[in-house]
Amino acid sequence: MFATYLIGLREGLEATLVVSILVAFLVKSQRRDRLPQVWTGVGLAVALSVGFGSLIQYTSTSLLRTSESRELFEAVTSVAAVVFVTWMIFWMRRAARTIAGELRGKLTDALAVGSLAVAGMAFLAVIREGLETALIFYAAAESAAGGTGPGSLLALAGGIATAVVIGFLLYRSAVRINLSRFFTWTGALLILVAAGILKYGVHDFQEAGVLPGLNDLAFDISTTLDPNAWYGALLAGMFNVTAAPTVLELVAWVAYAVPVLVLFLRKPARSAKPIPAAATPTAPADVAAVPSPRA
């Protein structure tokens, strides 16, 4: 459950920050008349994301007739989700210092074109987060014991609701959060979640007969790590850590988690040449990324 909550919180906050930047820019620019177009674009993006998630679930449960095809479908979606998670966390770390300025520039261009361009710009700014959330949620929920049941949906909705509240408070300047640290910690946790999703995908490939070694266990510590105990369920639900993984599952988990964590947590090298102050983009390390309309 925590893994799906974390996905909703992380992706929801990214989308909320994007919307907050757009709304704050329009308010400060005395263009409140364009706010309905922004909310229209956001609403369409949310609706399409929900539809995409429903399509994935319908495909898995209704369109695929054999267990092998379902296992293969879940394996492919798991690998795709890992790719999206990895791209997303590294992209956010790189783009966090310039995203606000880029969004304002694009919105300025959209305002010059017309209302349809404003709605389209808001739609495109949010739809990426929505589609990623739907795909990653499906893969993470399937890799957990509960699947995409009501509990997982409630956890995802809770994470998104928390993100919306935090985003609103940031917008109103009611709280201050070090967003750089927040995205670093949640990024590291999501890497471990993605490692578990990849491990689950490898297992599905083995179940489908695409990969060998389904019965070749790396170890079996069921007597120590009881899958029915709360700690066993917690590890399995969050990071898909199980008591009896296959050799390929363990190799996949370690081969992904270790190097990606090292690369993500490593501090980026500083440029040898100092960047002029005028050319240095401002970093939204905290609430400064979401200016309040009252400022």
PDB file of C-alpha atoms in Angstrom:
ATOM      1  CA  MET A   1       0.000   0.000   0.000  1.00  0.00           C
ATOM      2  CA  PHE A   2       2.811   2.411   0.852  1.00  0.00           C
ATOM      3  CA  ALA A   3       4.352   1.956  -2.584  1.00  0.00           C
ATOM      4  CA  THR A   4       1.145   3.031  -4.351  1.00  0.00           C
ATOM      5  CA  TYR A   5       0.703   5.898  -1.867  1.00  0.00           C
ATOM      6  CA  LEU A   6       4.256   7.034  -2.610  1.00  0.00           C
ATOM      7  CA  ILE A   7       3.586   6.896  -6.363  1.00  0.00           C
ATOM      8  CA  GLY A   8       0.465   9.009  -5.969  1.00  0.00           C
ATOM      9  CA  LEU A   9       2.273  11.481  -3.707  1.00  0.00           C
ATOM     10  CA  ARG A  10       5.312  11.860  -5.929  1.00  0.00           C
ATOM     11  CA  GLU A  11       3.542  12.052  -9.288  1.00  0.00           C
ATOM     12  CA  GLY A  12       0.676  14.073  -7.828  1.00  0.00           C
ATOM     13  CA  LEU A  13       2.997  16.673  -6.360  1.00  0.00           C
ATOM     14  CA  GLU A  14       4.870  17.050  -9.636  1.00  0.00           C
ATOM     15  CA  ALA A  15       1.586  17.678 -11.466  1.00  0.00           C
ATOM     16  CA  THR A  16       0.334  19.968  -8.704  1.00  0.00           C
ATOM     17  CA  LEU A  17       3.478  22.078  -8.841  1.00  0.00           C
ATOM     18  CA  VAL A  18       3.140  22.418 -12.614  1.00  0.00           C
ATOM     19  CA  VAL A  19      -0.477  23.581 -12.295  1.00  0.00           C
ATOM     20  CA  SER A  20       0.423  25.945  -9.437  1.00  0.00           C
ATOM     21  CA  ILE A  21       3.152  27.577 -11.523  1.00  0.00           C
ATOM     22  CA  LEU A  22       0.732  28.102 -14.421  1.00  0.00           C
ATOM     23  CA  VAL A  23      -2.034  29.498 -12.203  1.00  0.00           C
ATOM     24  CA  ALA A  24       0.318  31.789 -10.274  1.00  0.00           C
ATOM     25  CA  PHE A  25       1.775  33.141 -13.508  1.00  0.00           C
ATOM     26  CA  LEU A  26      -1.676  33.941 -14.913  1.00  0.00           C
ATOM     27  CA  VAL A  27      -2.782  35.607 -11.666  1.00  0.00           C
ATOM     28  CA  LYS A  28       0.346  37.739 -11.451  1.00  0.00           C
ATOM     29  CA  SER A  29       0.050  38.634 -15.135  1.00  0.00           C
ATOM     30  CA  GLN A  30      -3.537  39.824 -14.625  1.00  0.00           C
ATOM     31  CA  ARG A  31      -4.812  37.115 -16.986  1.00  0.00           C
ATOM     32  CA  ARG A  32      -7.358  35.447 -14.748  1.00  0.00           C
ATOM     33  CA  ASP A  33      -9.634  35.187 -17.774  1.00  0.00           C
ATOM     34  CA  ARG A  34      -7.433  32.323 -19.005  1.00  0.00           C
ATOM     35  CA  LEU A  35      -7.768  30.238 -15.817  1.00  0.00           C
ATOM     36  CA  PRO A  36     -10.830  28.308 -17.119  1.00  0.00           C
ATOM     37  CA  GLN A  37      -8.753  27.143 -20.100  1.00  0.00           C
ATOM     38  CA  VAL A  38      -6.021  25.921 -17.758  1.00  0.00           C
ATOM     39  CA  TRP A  39      -8.509  23.942 -15.658  1.00  0.00           C
ATOM     40  CA  THR A  40     -10.103  22.548 -18.820  1.00  0.00           C
ATOM     41  CA  GLY A  41      -6.737  21.254 -19.992  1.00  0.00           C
ATOM     42  CA  VAL A  42      -6.001  19.794 -16.547  1.00  0.00           C
ATOM     43  CA  GLY A  43      -9.416  18.117 -16.411  1.00  0.00           C
ATOM     44  CA  LEU A  44      -8.977  16.532 -19.842  1.00  0.00           C
ATOM     45  CA  ALA A  45      -5.539  15.254 -18.850  1.00  0.00           C
ATOM     46  CA  VAL A  46      -6.906  13.686 -15.656  1.00  0.00           C
ATOM     47  CA  ALA A  47      -9.822  12.087 -17.535  1.00  0.00           C
ATOM     48  CA  LEU A  48      -7.522  10.636 -20.197  1.00  0.00           C
ATOM     49  CA  SER A  49      -5.160   9.297 -17.523  1.00  0.00           C
ATOM     50  CA  VAL A  50      -8.017   7.541 -15.724  1.00  0.00           C
ATOM     51  CA  GLY A  51      -9.184   6.114 -19.038  1.00  0.00           C
ATOM     52  CA  PHE A  52      -5.687   4.874 -19.817  1.00  0.00           C
ATOM     53  CA  GLY A  53      -5.462   3.151 -16.439  1.00  0.00           C
ATOM     54  CA  SER A  54      -8.867   1.547 -16.962  1.00  0.00           C
ATOM     55  CA  LEU A  55      -7.793   0.334 -20.402  1.00  0.00           C
ATOM     56  CA  ILE A  56      -4.696  -1.331 -18.954  1.00  0.00           C
ATOM     57  CA  GLN A  57      -6.771  -3.064 -16.279  1.00  0.00           C
ATOM     58  CA  TYR A  58      -9.464  -4.113 -18.787  1.00  0.00           C
ATOM     59  CA  THR A  59      -6.842  -5.506 -21.148  1.00  0.00           C
ATOM     60  CA  SER A  60      -5.317  -7.598 -18.380  1.00  0.00           C
ATOM     61  CA  THR A  61      -8.565  -8.930 -16.931  1.00  0.00           C
ATOM     62  CA  SER A  62     -10.889  -9.216 -19.940  1.00  0.00           C
ATOM     63  CA  LEU A  63      -9.074  -9.166 -23.284  1.00  0.00           C
ATOM     64  CA  LEU A  64      -6.324 -11.647 -22.482  1.00  0.00           C
ATOM     65  CA  ARG A  65      -7.730 -15.154 -22.271  1.00  0.00           C
ATOM     66  CA  THR A  66      -4.782 -17.330 -21.249  1.00  0.00           C
ATOM     67  CA  SER A  67      -2.689 -17.127 -18.106  1.00  0.00           C
ATOM     68  CA  GLU A  68       0.491 -17.050 -20.202  1.00  0.00           C
ATOM     69  CA  SER A  69      -0.669 -13.990 -22.156  1.00  0.00           C
ATOM     70  CA  ARG A  70      -1.657 -12.227 -18.932  1.00  0.00           C
ATOM     71  CA  GLU A  71       1.704 -12.992 -17.360  1.00  0.00           C
ATOM     72  CA  LEU A  72       3.466 -11.696 -20.474  1.00  0.00           C
ATOM     73  CA  PHE A  73       1.342  -8.531 -20.498  1.00  0.00           C
ATOM     74  CA  GLU A  74       2.098  -7.847 -16.836  1.00  0.00           C
ATOM     75  CA  ALA A  75       5.801  -8.472 -17.467  1.00  0.00           C
ATOM     76  CA  VAL A  76       5.908  -5.986 -20.348  1.00  0.00           C
ATOM     77  CA  THR A  77       4.010  -3.327 -18.385  1.00  0.00           C
ATOM     78  CA  SER A  78       6.367  -3.869 -15.437  1.00  0.00           C
ATOM     79  CA  VAL A  79       9.443  -3.269 -17.580  1.00  0.00           C
ATOM     80  CA  ALA A  80       7.796  -0.201 -19.164  1.00  0.00           C
ATOM     81  CA  ALA A  81       6.946   1.152 -15.713  1.00  0.00           C
ATOM     82  CA  VAL A  82      10.563   0.725 -14.572  1.00  0.00           C
ATOM     83  CA  VAL A  83      11.752   2.645 -17.629  1.00  0.00           C
ATOM     84  CA  PHE A  84       9.301   5.477 -16.896  1.00  0.00           C
ATOM     85  CA  VAL A  85      10.223   5.612 -13.188  1.00  0.00           C
ATOM     86  CA  THR A  86      13.923   5.770 -13.977  1.00  0.00           C
ATOM     87  CA  TRP A  87      13.475   8.442 -16.622  1.00  0.00           C
ATOM     88  CA  MET A  88      11.128  10.459 -14.407  1.00  0.00           C
ATOM     89  CA  ILE A  89      13.352  10.681 -11.334  1.00  0.00           C
ATOM     90  CA  PHE A  90      16.470  11.599 -13.303  1.00  0.00           C
ATOM     91  CA  TRP A  91      14.539  14.085 -15.427  1.00  0.00           C
ATOM     92  CA  MET A  92      13.126  15.815 -12.358  1.00  0.00           C
ATOM     93  CA  ARG A  93      16.553  16.061 -10.756  1.00  0.00           C
ATOM     94  CA  ARG A  94      17.948  17.668 -13.900  1.00  0.00           C
ATOM     95  CA  ALA A  95      14.989  19.903 -14.769  1.00  0.00           C
ATOM     96  CA  ALA A  96      13.967  21.054 -11.290  1.00  0.00           C
ATOM     97  CA  ARG A  97      16.036  24.242 -11.525  1.00  0.00           C
ATOM     98  CA  THR A  98      14.578  25.380 -14.837  1.00  0.00           C
ATOM     99  CA  ILE A  99      11.049  23.962 -15.011  1.00  0.00           C
ATOM    100  CA  ALA A 100       9.339  27.069 -13.615  1.00  0.00           C
ATOM    101  CA  GLY A 101      10.979  29.403 -16.139  1.00  0.00           C
ATOM    102  CA  GLU A 102      10.315  27.035 -19.027  1.00  0.00           C
ATOM    103  CA  LEU A 103       6.626  26.703 -18.122  1.00  0.00           C
ATOM    104  CA  ARG A 104       6.219  30.479 -17.859  1.00  0.00           C
ATOM    105  CA  GLY A 105       7.870  30.933 -21.246  1.00  0.00           C
ATOM    106  CA  LYS A 106       5.628  28.339 -22.893  1.00  0.00           C
ATOM    107  CA  LEU A 107       2.531  29.818 -21.273  1.00  0.00           C
ATOM    108  CA  THR A 108       3.486  33.287 -22.523  1.00  0.00           C
ATOM    109  CA  ASP A 109       3.664  31.901 -26.061  1.00  0.00           C
ATOM    110  CA  ALA A 110       0.334  30.102 -25.584  1.00  0.00           C
ATOM    111  CA  LEU A 111      -1.353  33.308 -24.383  1.00  0.00           C
ATOM    112  CA  ALA A 112      -0.271  35.033 -27.580  1.00  0.00           C
ATOM    113  CA  VAL A 113      -1.893  32.270 -29.668  1.00  0.00           C
ATOM    114  CA  GLY A 114      -5.246  32.000 -27.910  1.00  0.00           C
ATOM    115  CA  SER A 115      -7.401  30.119 -25.404  1.00  0.00           C
ATOM    116  CA  LEU A 116      -7.100  26.758 -27.172  1.00  0.00           C
ATOM    117  CA  ALA A 117      -3.313  26.963 -26.960  1.00  0.00           C
ATOM    118  CA  VAL A 118      -3.531  27.714 -23.223  1.00  0.00           C
ATOM    119  CA  ALA A 119      -5.752  24.674 -22.634  1.00  0.00           C
ATOM    120  CA  GLY A 120      -3.449  22.533 -24.779  1.00  0.00           C
ATOM    121  CA  MET A 121      -0.373  23.716 -22.916  1.00  0.00           C
ATOM    122  CA  ALA A 122      -1.946  22.870 -19.533  1.00  0.00           C
ATOM    123  CA  PHE A 123      -3.093  19.506 -20.916  1.00  0.00           C
ATOM    124  CA  LEU A 124       0.383  18.572 -22.150  1.00  0.00           C
ATOM    125  CA  ALA A 125       1.986  19.729 -18.898  1.00  0.00           C
ATOM    126  CA  VAL A 126      -0.198  17.367 -16.839  1.00  0.00           C
ATOM    127  CA  ILE A 127      -0.884  14.414 -19.155  1.00  0.00           C
ATOM    128  CA  ARG A 128       2.672  13.052 -18.911  1.00  0.00           C
ATOM    129  CA  GLU A 129       2.384  12.766 -15.141  1.00  0.00           C
ATOM    130  CA  GLY A 130      -1.063  11.202 -15.435  1.00  0.00           C
ATOM    131  CA  LEU A 131      -0.093   8.513 -17.941  1.00  0.00           C
ATOM    132  CA  GLU A 132       3.042   7.702 -15.955  1.00  0.00           C
ATOM    133  CA  THR A 133       0.992   7.413 -12.773  1.00  0.00           C
ATOM    134  CA  ALA A 134      -1.502   5.022 -14.390  1.00  0.00           C
ATOM    135  CA  LEU A 135       1.198   2.732 -15.783  1.00  0.00           C
ATOM    136  CA  ILE A 136       3.419   2.760 -12.697  1.00  0.00           C
ATOM    137  CA  PHE A 137       0.437   2.250 -10.381  1.00  0.00           C
ATOM    138  CA  TYR A 138      -0.735  -0.796 -12.324  1.00  0.00           C
ATOM    139  CA  ALA A 139       2.721  -2.367 -12.303  1.00  0.00           C
ATOM    140  CA  ALA A 140       3.350  -1.582  -8.624  1.00  0.00           C
ATOM    141  CA  ALA A 141      -0.082  -2.777  -7.517  1.00  0.00           C
ATOM    142  CA  GLU A 142       0.227  -6.022  -9.483  1.00  0.00           C
ATOM    143  CA  SER A 143       3.646  -6.698  -7.979  1.00  0.00           C
ATOM    144  CA  ALA A 144       2.131  -6.379  -4.488  1.00  0.00           C
ATOM    145  CA  ALA A 145       0.007  -9.055  -2.914  1.00  0.00           C
ATOM    146  CA  GLY A 146      -3.216  -7.057  -3.078  1.00  0.00           C
ATOM    147  CA  GLY A 147      -3.151  -6.280  -6.785  1.00  0.00           C
ATOM    148  CA  THR A 148      -5.157  -3.378  -8.179  1.00  0.00           C
ATOM    149  CA  GLY A 149      -7.885  -3.767  -5.587  1.00  0.00           C
ATOM    150  CA  PRO A 150      -9.787  -1.145  -3.562  1.00  0.00           C
ATOM    151  CA  GLY A 151      -6.971  -0.872  -1.029  1.00  0.00           C
ATOM    152  CA  SER A 152      -4.390   0.015  -3.671  1.00  0.00           C
ATOM    153  CA  LEU A 153      -6.744   2.502  -5.308  1.00  0.00           C
ATOM    154  CA  LEU A 154      -7.413   4.166  -1.963  1.00  0.00           C
ATOM    155  CA  ALA A 155      -3.674   4.362  -1.266  1.00  0.00           C
ATOM    156  CA  LEU A 156      -3.063   5.971  -4.664  1.00  0.00           C
ATOM    157  CA  ALA A 157      -5.946   8.404  -4.168  1.00  0.00           C
ATOM    158  CA  GLY A 158      -4.621   9.234  -0.705  1.00  0.00           C
ATOM    159  CA  GLY A 159      -1.195  10.022  -2.115  1.00  0.00           C
ATOM    160  CA  ILE A 160      -2.676  12.256  -4.827  1.00  0.00           C
ATOM    161  CA  ALA A 161      -4.932  14.007  -2.291  1.00  0.00           C
ATOM    162  CA  THR A 162      -1.950  14.642  -0.016  1.00  0.00           C
ATOM    163  CA  ALA A 163      -0.021  16.072  -2.970  1.00  0.00           C
ATOM    164  CA  VAL A 164      -2.910  18.397  -3.855  1.00  0.00           C
ATOM    165  CA  VAL A 165      -3.100  19.682  -0.269  1.00  0.00           C
ATOM    166  CA  ILE A 166       0.654  20.257  -0.130  1.00  0.00           C
ATOM    167  CA  GLY A 167       0.599  21.979  -3.508  1.00  0.00           C
ATOM    168  CA  PHE A 168      -2.245  24.270  -2.437  1.00  0.00           C
ATOM    169  CA  LEU A 169      -0.467  25.184   0.788  1.00  0.00           C
ATOM    170  CA  LEU A 170       2.710  25.909  -1.153  1.00  0.00           C
ATOM    171  CA  TYR A 171       0.715  28.058  -3.560  1.00  0.00           C
ATOM    172  CA  ARG A 172      -0.776  30.011  -0.668  1.00  0.00           C
ATOM    173  CA  SER A 173       2.661  30.228   0.992  1.00  0.00           C
ATOM    174  CA  ALA A 174       1.236  28.529   4.086  1.00  0.00           C
ATOM    175  CA  VAL A 175       4.091  26.004   4.288  1.00  0.00           C
ATOM    176  CA  ARG A 176       7.699  25.796   3.202  1.00  0.00           C
ATOM    177  CA  ILE A 177       9.176  22.506   1.981  1.00  0.00           C
ATOM    178  CA  ASN A 178      12.643  21.805   0.667  1.00  0.00           C
ATOM    179  CA  LEU A 179      11.469  20.289  -2.613  1.00  0.00           C
ATOM    180  CA  SER A 180      14.992  19.307  -3.640  1.00  0.00           C
ATOM    181  CA  ARG A 181      15.330  17.113  -0.545  1.00  0.00           C
ATOM    182  CA  PHE A 182      11.768  15.815  -0.939  1.00  0.00           C
ATOM    183  CA  PHE A 183      12.361  14.670  -4.514  1.00  0.00           C
ATOM    184  CA  THR A 184      15.719  13.145  -3.542  1.00  0.00           C
ATOM    185  CA  TRP A 185      14.224  10.992  -0.773  1.00  0.00           C
ATOM    186  CA  THR A 186      11.135   9.986  -2.735  1.00  0.00           C
ATOM    187  CA  GLY A 187      13.304   9.328  -5.794  1.00  0.00           C
ATOM    188  CA  ALA A 188      15.500   6.934  -3.812  1.00  0.00           C
ATOM    189  CA  LEU A 189      12.440   5.111  -2.455  1.00  0.00           C
ATOM    190  CA  LEU A 190      10.929   4.900  -5.929  1.00  0.00           C
ATOM    191  CA  ILE A 191      14.134   3.332  -7.235  1.00  0.00           C
ATOM    192  CA  LEU A 192      13.673   0.535  -4.685  1.00  0.00           C
ATOM    193  CA  VAL A 193      10.005   0.263  -5.690  1.00  0.00           C
ATOM    194  CA  ALA A 194      11.066   0.079  -9.352  1.00  0.00           C
ATOM    195  CA  ALA A 195      13.596  -2.633  -8.509  1.00  0.00           C
ATOM    196  CA  GLY A 196      10.759  -4.649  -6.989  1.00  0.00           C
ATOM    197  CA  ILE A 197       8.593  -4.055 -10.070  1.00  0.00           C
ATOM    198  CA  LEU A 198      11.439  -5.254 -12.310  1.00  0.00           C
ATOM    199  CA  LYS A 199      11.873  -8.343 -10.139  1.00  0.00           C
ATOM    200  CA  TYR A 200       8.145  -9.021 -10.488  1.00  0.00           C
ATOM    201  CA  GLY A 201       8.408  -8.537 -14.254  1.00  0.00           C
ATOM    202  CA  VAL A 202      11.222 -11.074 -14.470  1.00  0.00           C
ATOM    203  CA  HIS A 203       9.088 -13.535 -12.496  1.00  0.00           C
ATOM    204  CA  ASP A 204       6.194 -12.984 -14.926  1.00  0.00           C
ATOM    205  CA  PHE A 205       8.518 -13.589 -17.877  1.00  0.00           C
ATOM    206  CA  GLN A 206       9.495 -16.857 -16.202  1.00  0.00           C
ATOM    207  CA  GLU A 207       5.844 -17.748 -15.590  1.00  0.00           C
ATOM    208  CA  ALA A 208       5.117 -17.064 -19.277  1.00  0.00           C
ATOM    209  CA  GLY A 209       7.986 -19.310 -20.350  1.00  0.00           C
ATOM    210  CA  VAL A 210       9.993 -16.489 -21.920  1.00  0.00           C
ATOM    211  CA  LEU A 211      12.814 -16.724 -19.372  1.00  0.00           C
ATOM    212  CA  PRO A 212      14.126 -19.917 -17.764  1.00  0.00           C
ATOM    213  CA  GLY A 213      14.854 -20.690 -14.126  1.00  0.00           C
ATOM    214  CA  LEU A 214      11.405 -20.500 -12.552  1.00  0.00           C
ATOM    215  CA  ASN A 215      12.304 -23.249 -10.079  1.00  0.00           C
ATOM    216  CA  ASP A 216      15.927 -22.175  -9.518  1.00  0.00           C
ATOM    217  CA  LEU A 217      15.773 -20.392  -6.173  1.00  0.00           C
ATOM    218  CA  ALA A 218      18.595 -18.096  -5.107  1.00  0.00           C
ATOM    219  CA  PHE A 219      17.770 -18.826  -1.454  1.00  0.00           C
ATOM    220  CA  ASP A 220      14.830 -19.654   0.781  1.00  0.00           C
ATOM    221  CA  ILE A 221      14.545 -17.835   4.106  1.00  0.00           C
ATOM    222  CA  SER A 222      10.842 -18.455   4.640  1.00  0.00           C
ATOM    223  CA  THR A 223      11.521 -19.586   8.175  1.00  0.00           C
ATOM    224  CA  THR A 224      13.162 -16.240   8.948  1.00  0.00           C
ATOM    225  CA  LEU A 225      11.165 -13.865   6.728  1.00  0.00           C
ATOM    226  CA  ASP A 226       7.588 -14.963   7.269  1.00  0.00           C
ATOM    227  CA  PRO A 227       5.532 -13.676   4.284  1.00  0.00           C
ATOM    228  CA  ASN A 228       2.413 -13.709   6.465  1.00  0.00           C
ATOM    229  CA  ALA A 229       3.969 -11.523   9.166  1.00  0.00           C
ATOM    230  CA  TRP A 230       3.527  -7.744   9.049  1.00  0.00           C
ATOM    231  CA  TYR A 231       7.179  -7.092   8.232  1.00  0.00           C
ATOM    232  CA  GLY A 232       7.178  -9.681   5.442  1.00  0.00           C
ATOM    233  CA  ALA A 233       4.027  -8.193   3.941  1.00  0.00           C
ATOM    234  CA  LEU A 234       5.510  -4.699   4.264  1.00  0.00           C
ATOM    235  CA  LEU A 235       8.721  -5.599   2.435  1.00  0.00           C
ATOM    236  CA  ALA A 236       6.833  -7.510  -0.243  1.00  0.00           C
ATOM    237  CA  GLY A 237       4.267  -4.750  -0.730  1.00  0.00           C
ATOM    238  CA  MET A 238       6.783  -1.894  -0.867  1.00  0.00           C
ATOM    239  CA  PHE A 239       9.827  -3.335  -2.616  1.00  0.00           C
ATOM    240  CA  ASN A 240       8.738  -6.892  -3.629  1.00  0.00           C
ATOM    241  CA  VAL A 241      11.364  -8.374  -1.316  1.00  0.00           C
ATOM    242  CA  THR A 242      10.375 -12.032  -0.933  1.00  0.00           C
ATOM    243  CA  ALA A 243      11.733 -14.944   1.055  1.00  0.00           C
ATOM    244  CA  ALA A 244      12.364 -17.270  -1.899  1.00  0.00           C
ATOM    245  CA  PRO A 245      13.290 -15.373  -5.088  1.00  0.00           C
ATOM    246  CA  THR A 246      14.635 -17.086  -8.166  1.00  0.00           C
ATOM    247  CA  VAL A 247      18.218 -16.496  -9.263  1.00  0.00           C
ATOM    248  CA  LEU A 248      17.163 -14.265 -12.166  1.00  0.00           C
ATOM    249  CA  GLU A 249      14.814 -12.245  -9.933  1.00  0.00           C
ATOM    250  CA  LEU A 250      17.620 -11.556  -7.471  1.00  0.00           C
ATOM    251  CA  VAL A 251      20.072 -10.678 -10.226  1.00  0.00           C
ATOM    252  CA  ALA A 252      17.573  -8.274 -11.785  1.00  0.00           C
ATOM    253  CA  TRP A 253      16.806  -6.590  -8.438  1.00  0.00           C
ATOM    254  CA  VAL A 254      20.456  -6.058  -7.519  1.00  0.00           C
ATOM    255  CA  ALA A 255      21.593  -5.183 -11.057  1.00  0.00           C
ATOM    256  CA  TYR A 256      19.016  -2.398 -11.224  1.00  0.00           C
ATOM    257  CA  ALA A 257      18.846  -1.070  -7.653  1.00  0.00           C
ATOM    258  CA  VAL A 258      22.559  -0.763  -6.869  1.00  0.00           C
ATOM    259  CA  PRO A 259      23.871   1.166  -9.915  1.00  0.00           C
ATOM    260  CA  VAL A 260      20.761   3.335 -10.301  1.00  0.00           C
ATOM    261  CA  LEU A 261      20.832   4.317  -6.619  1.00  0.00           C
ATOM    262  CA  VAL A 262      24.530   5.164  -6.854  1.00  0.00           C
ATOM    263  CA  LEU A 263      24.005   7.298  -9.956  1.00  0.00           C
ATOM    264  CA  PHE A 264      20.951   9.027  -8.502  1.00  0.00           C
ATOM    265  CA  LEU A 265      22.487   9.845  -5.109  1.00  0.00           C
ATOM    266  CA  ARG A 266      25.818  10.926  -6.558  1.00  0.00           C
ATOM    267  CA  LYS A 267      26.184  14.683  -6.534  1.00  0.00           C
ATOM    268  CA  PRO A 268      26.439  16.123 -10.047  1.00  0.00           C
ATOM    269  CA  ALA A 269      29.892  17.406 -10.952  1.00  0.00           C
ATOM    270  CA  ARG A 270      30.227  21.157 -10.801  1.00  0.00           C
ATOM    271  CA  SER A 271      31.176  23.033 -13.917  1.00  0.00           C
ATOM    272  CA  ALA A 272      34.807  24.133 -14.072  1.00  0.00           C
ATOM    273  CA  LYS A 273      33.811  27.493 -15.522  1.00  0.00           C
ATOM    274  CA  PRO A 274      31.649  29.736 -13.358  1.00  0.00           C
ATOM    275  CA  ILE A 275      28.289  30.573 -14.888  1.00  0.00           C
ATOM    276  CA  PRO A 276      27.457  34.289 -15.001  1.00  0.00           C
ATOM    277  CA  ALA A 277      24.850  35.252 -12.441  1.00  0.00           C
ATOM    278  CA  ALA A 278      22.498  36.576 -15.110  1.00  0.00           C
ATOM    279  CA  ALA A 279      22.515  33.234 -16.932  1.00  0.00           C
ATOM    280  CA  THR A 280      22.072  31.057 -13.864  1.00  0.00           C
ATOM    281  CA  PRO A 281      18.515  29.689 -13.592  1.00  0.00           C
ATOM    282  CA  THR A 282      16.856  30.015 -10.230  1.00  0.00           C
ATOM    283  CA  ALA A 283      16.354  26.780  -8.368  1.00  0.00           C
ATOM    284  CA  PRO A 284      12.923  25.934  -6.992  1.00  0.00           C
ATOM    285  CA  ALA A 285      14.509  24.201  -4.013  1.00  0.00           C
ATOM    286  CA  ASP A 286      11.585  25.170  -1.843  1.00  0.00           C
ATOM    287  CA  VAL A 287       8.324  27.038  -2.075  1.00  0.00           C
ATOM    288  CA  ALA A 288       9.958  29.719  -4.234  1.00  0.00           C
ATOM    289  CA  ALA A 289       9.141  27.473  -7.185  1.00  0.00           C
ATOM    290  CA  VAL A 290       5.453  28.205  -6.665  1.00  0.00           C
ATOM    291  CA  PRO A 291       5.047  31.951  -6.215  1.00  0.00           C
ATOM    292  CA  SER A 292       2.001  33.073  -4.329  1.00  0.00           C
ATOM    293  CA  PRO A 293      -0.401  35.360  -6.202  1.00  0.00           C
ATOM    294  CA  ARG A 294      -0.405  37.577  -3.129  1.00  0.00           C
ATOM    295  CA  ALA A 295       3.322  38.278  -3.448  1.00  0.00           C
TER     296      ALA A 295
END
